[in-house]
GROMACS .gro file of C-alpha atoms in nm:
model
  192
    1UNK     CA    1   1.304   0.832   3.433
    2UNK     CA    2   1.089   0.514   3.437
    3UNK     CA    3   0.954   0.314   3.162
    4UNK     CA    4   0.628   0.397   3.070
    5UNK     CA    5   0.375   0.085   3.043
    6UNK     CA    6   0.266  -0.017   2.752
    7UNK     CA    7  -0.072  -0.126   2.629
    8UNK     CA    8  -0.103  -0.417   2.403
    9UNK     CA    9  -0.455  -0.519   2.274
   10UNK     CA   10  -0.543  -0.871   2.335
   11UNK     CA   11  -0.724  -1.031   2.055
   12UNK     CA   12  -1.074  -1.186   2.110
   13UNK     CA   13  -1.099  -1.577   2.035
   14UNK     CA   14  -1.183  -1.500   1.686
   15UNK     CA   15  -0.942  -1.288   1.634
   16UNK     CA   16  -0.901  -0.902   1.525
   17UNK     CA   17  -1.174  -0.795   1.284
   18UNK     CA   18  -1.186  -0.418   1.021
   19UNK     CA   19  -1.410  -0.343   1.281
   20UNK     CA   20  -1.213  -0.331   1.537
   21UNK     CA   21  -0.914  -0.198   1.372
   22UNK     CA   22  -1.121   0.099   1.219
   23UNK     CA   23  -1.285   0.156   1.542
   24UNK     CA   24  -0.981   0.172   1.775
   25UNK     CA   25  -0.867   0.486   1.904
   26UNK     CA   26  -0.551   0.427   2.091
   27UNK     CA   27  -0.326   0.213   1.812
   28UNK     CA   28  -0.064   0.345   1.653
   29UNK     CA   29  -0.142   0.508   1.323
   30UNK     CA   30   0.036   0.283   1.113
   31UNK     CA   31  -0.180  -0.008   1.246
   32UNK     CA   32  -0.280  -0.283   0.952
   33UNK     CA   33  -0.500  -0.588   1.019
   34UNK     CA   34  -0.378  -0.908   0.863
   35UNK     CA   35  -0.502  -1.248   0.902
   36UNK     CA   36  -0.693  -1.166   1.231
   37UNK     CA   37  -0.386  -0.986   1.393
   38UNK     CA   38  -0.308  -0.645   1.427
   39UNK     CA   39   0.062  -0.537   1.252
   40UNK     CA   40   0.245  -0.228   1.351
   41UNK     CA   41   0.508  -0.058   1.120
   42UNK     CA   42   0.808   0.114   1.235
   43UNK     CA   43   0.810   0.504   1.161
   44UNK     CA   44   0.915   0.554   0.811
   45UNK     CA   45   1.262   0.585   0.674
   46UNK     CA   46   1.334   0.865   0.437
   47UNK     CA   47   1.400   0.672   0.146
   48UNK     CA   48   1.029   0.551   0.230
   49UNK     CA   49   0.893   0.874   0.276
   50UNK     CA   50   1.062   1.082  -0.032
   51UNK     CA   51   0.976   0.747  -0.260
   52UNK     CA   52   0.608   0.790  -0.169
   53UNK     CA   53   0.616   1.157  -0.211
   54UNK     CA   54   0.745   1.081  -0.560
   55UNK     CA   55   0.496   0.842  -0.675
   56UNK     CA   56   0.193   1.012  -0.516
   57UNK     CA   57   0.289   1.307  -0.721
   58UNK     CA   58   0.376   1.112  -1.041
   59UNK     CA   59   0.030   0.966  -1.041
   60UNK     CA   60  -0.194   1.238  -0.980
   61UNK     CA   61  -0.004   1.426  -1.247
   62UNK     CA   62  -0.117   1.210  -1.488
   63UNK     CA   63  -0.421   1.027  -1.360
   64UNK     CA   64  -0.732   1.038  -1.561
   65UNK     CA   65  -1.044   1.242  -1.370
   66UNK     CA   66  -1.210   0.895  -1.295
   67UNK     CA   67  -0.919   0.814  -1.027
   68UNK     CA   68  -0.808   0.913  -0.732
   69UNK     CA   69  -0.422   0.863  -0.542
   70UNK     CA   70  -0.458   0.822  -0.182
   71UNK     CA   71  -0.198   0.704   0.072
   72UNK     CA   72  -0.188   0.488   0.362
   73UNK     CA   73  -0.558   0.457   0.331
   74UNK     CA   74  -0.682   0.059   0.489
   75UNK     CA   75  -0.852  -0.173   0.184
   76UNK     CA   76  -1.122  -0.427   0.333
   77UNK     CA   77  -1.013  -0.711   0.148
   78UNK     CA   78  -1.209  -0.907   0.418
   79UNK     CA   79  -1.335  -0.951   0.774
   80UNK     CA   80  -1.024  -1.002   0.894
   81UNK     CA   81  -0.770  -0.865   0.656
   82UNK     CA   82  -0.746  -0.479   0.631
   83UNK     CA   83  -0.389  -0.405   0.474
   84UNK     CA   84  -0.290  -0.046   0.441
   85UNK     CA   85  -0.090  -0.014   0.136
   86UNK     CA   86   0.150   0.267   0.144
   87UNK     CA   87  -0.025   0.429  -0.208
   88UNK     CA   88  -0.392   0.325  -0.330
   89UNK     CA   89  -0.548   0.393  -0.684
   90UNK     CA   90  -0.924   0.400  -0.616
   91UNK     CA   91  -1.260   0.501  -0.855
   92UNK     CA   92  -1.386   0.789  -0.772
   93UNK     CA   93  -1.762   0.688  -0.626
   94UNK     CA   94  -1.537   0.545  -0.369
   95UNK     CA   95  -1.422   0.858  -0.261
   96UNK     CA   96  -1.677   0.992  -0.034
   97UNK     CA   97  -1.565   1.222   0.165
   98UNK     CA   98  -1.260   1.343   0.421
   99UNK     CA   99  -1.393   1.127   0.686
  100UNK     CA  100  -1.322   0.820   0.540
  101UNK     CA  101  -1.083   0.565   0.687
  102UNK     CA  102  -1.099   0.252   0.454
  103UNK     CA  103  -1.156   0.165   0.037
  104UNK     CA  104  -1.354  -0.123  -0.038
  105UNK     CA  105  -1.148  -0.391  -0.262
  106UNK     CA  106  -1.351  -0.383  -0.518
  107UNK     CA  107  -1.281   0.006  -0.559
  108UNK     CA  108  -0.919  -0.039  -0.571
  109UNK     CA  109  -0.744  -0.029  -0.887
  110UNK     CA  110  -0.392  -0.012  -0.816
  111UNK     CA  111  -0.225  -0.076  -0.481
  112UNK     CA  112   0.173  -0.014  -0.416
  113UNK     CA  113   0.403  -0.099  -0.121
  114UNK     CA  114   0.747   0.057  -0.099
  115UNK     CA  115   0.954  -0.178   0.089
  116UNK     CA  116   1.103  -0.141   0.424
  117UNK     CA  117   1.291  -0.344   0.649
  118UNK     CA  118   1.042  -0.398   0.916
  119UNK     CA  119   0.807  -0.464   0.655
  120UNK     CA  120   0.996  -0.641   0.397
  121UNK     CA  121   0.819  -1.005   0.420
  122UNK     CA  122   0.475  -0.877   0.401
  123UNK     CA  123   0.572  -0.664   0.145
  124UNK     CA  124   0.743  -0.874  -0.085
  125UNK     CA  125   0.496  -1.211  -0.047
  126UNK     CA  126   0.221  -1.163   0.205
  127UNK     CA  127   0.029  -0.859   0.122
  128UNK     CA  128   0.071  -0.890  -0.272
  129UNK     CA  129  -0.100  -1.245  -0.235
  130UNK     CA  130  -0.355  -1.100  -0.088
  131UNK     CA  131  -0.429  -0.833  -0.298
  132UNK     CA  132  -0.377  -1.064  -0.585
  133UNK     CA  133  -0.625  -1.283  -0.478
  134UNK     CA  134  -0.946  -1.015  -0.376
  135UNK     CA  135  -0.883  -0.918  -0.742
  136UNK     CA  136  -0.679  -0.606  -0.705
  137UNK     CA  137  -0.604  -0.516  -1.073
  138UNK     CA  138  -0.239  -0.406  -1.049
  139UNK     CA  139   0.034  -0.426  -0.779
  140UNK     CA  140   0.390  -0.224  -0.756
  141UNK     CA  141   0.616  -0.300  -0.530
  142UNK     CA  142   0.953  -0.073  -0.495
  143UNK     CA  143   1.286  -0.149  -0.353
  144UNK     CA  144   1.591   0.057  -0.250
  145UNK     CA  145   1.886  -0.018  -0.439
  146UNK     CA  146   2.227   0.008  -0.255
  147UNK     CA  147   2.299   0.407  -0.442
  148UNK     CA  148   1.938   0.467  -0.233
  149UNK     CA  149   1.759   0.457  -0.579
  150UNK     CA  150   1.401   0.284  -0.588
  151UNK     CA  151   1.298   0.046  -0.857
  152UNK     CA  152   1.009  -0.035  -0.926
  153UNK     CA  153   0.889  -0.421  -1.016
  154UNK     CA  154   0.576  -0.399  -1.201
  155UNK     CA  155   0.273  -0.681  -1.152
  156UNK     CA  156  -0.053  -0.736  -1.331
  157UNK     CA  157  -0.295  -0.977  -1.217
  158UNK     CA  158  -0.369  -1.295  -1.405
  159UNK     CA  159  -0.781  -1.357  -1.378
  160UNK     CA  160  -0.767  -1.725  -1.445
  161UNK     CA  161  -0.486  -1.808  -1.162
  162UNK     CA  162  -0.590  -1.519  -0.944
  163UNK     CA  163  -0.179  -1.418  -0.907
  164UNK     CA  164   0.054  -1.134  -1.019
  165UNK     CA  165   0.265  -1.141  -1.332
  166UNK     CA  166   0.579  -1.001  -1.365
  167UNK     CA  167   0.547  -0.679  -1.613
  168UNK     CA  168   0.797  -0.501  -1.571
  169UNK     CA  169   1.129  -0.349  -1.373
  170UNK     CA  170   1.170   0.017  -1.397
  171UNK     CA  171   1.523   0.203  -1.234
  172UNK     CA  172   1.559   0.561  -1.374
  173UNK     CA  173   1.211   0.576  -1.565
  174UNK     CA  174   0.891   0.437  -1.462
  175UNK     CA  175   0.694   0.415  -1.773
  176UNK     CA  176   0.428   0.227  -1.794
  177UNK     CA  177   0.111   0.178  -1.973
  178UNK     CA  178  -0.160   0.043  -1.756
  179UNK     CA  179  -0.328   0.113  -1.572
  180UNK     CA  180  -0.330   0.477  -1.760
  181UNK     CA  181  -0.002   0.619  -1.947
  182UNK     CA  182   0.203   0.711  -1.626
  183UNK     CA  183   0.604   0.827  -1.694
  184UNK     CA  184   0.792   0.895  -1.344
  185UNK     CA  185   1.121   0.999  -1.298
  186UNK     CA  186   1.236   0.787  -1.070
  187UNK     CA  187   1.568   0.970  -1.080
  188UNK     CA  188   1.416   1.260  -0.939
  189UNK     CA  189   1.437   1.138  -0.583
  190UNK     CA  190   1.852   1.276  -0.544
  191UNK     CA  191   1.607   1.645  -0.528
  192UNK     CA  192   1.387   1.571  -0.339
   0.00000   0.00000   0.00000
């Protein structure tokens, strides 16, 4: 059995724009667009998978009427820089319909990224910069501890530096209080 050929997009001069990535039919489907170029993600571990299964659920349990949990849903944070966090908190007039494919910035309330070794730069320093700086209100990021147990490190965003601040780490019991009352337990995920 031969290899089958692969084919890679080649960027125009200026780069990859939201356009393009929101346009293009044959890229994978975990295709993000950051700083011009396109980034693919490996398929998902399980620990990824189950985490995001966990959350999703925890926060559309609780979530008030005026917000909405979506996953893996691309945020225009630019012209050329269309992330695709793995959860997304947005307000509801920016939930239009089942044919949507991104969230403006400005919608987005809440963005999380659970952590994966493909991933794990963008996750932990390039992405939350970014959504730090467009103004995204609040920012999880979760990690697998060695027992395969996800905490989850807690940001707000300062408005006068335009950064994250460190809230809060949360192992068994993710409780916090902003941006609505949300209690997960994280401990959960050995059943799931």
């Amino acid at each position: 059995m031969g290899a089958t050929a692969v084919h890679w997009p080649v960027p125009p001069p200026t780069g990859f724009s939201v356009d393009d990535l929101l346009t293009a039919r044959d890229l994978p489907r975990r295709a993000e667009l950051l700083d011009a170029s396109l980034v693919f993600s490996c398929p998902p571990r399980a620990f990824h998978s189950i985490t995001v299964d966990l959350l999703v659920a925890g926060l559309r349990d609780t979530a008030p009427e005026e917000f909405r949990v979506r996953r893996e849903m691309t945020v225009v944070l630019d012209r050329h820089n269309g992330p695709a966090p793995d959860i997304v908190v947005v307000r509801p007039q920016a939930a239009t319909g089942p044919d949507l494919m991104s969230y403006e910035v400005k919608d987005v309330l809440l963005a999380v990224e659970v952590v994966s070794p493909d991933s794990a730069s963008r996750d932990r320093t390039t992405k939350p910069h970014k959504y730090a700086a467009a103004g995204i209100e609040h920012f999880w990021r979760v990690e697998e501890e060695p027992a395969g147990r996800p905490v989850v490190h807690v940001y707000e965003l300062d408005p006068v530096t335009r950064g994250y601040v460190h809230s809060g780490r949360h192992r068994r019991l993710l409780e916090v209080a902003e941006p609505w009352p949300v209690r997960i337990d994280l401990a959960r995920i050995g059943c799931l």
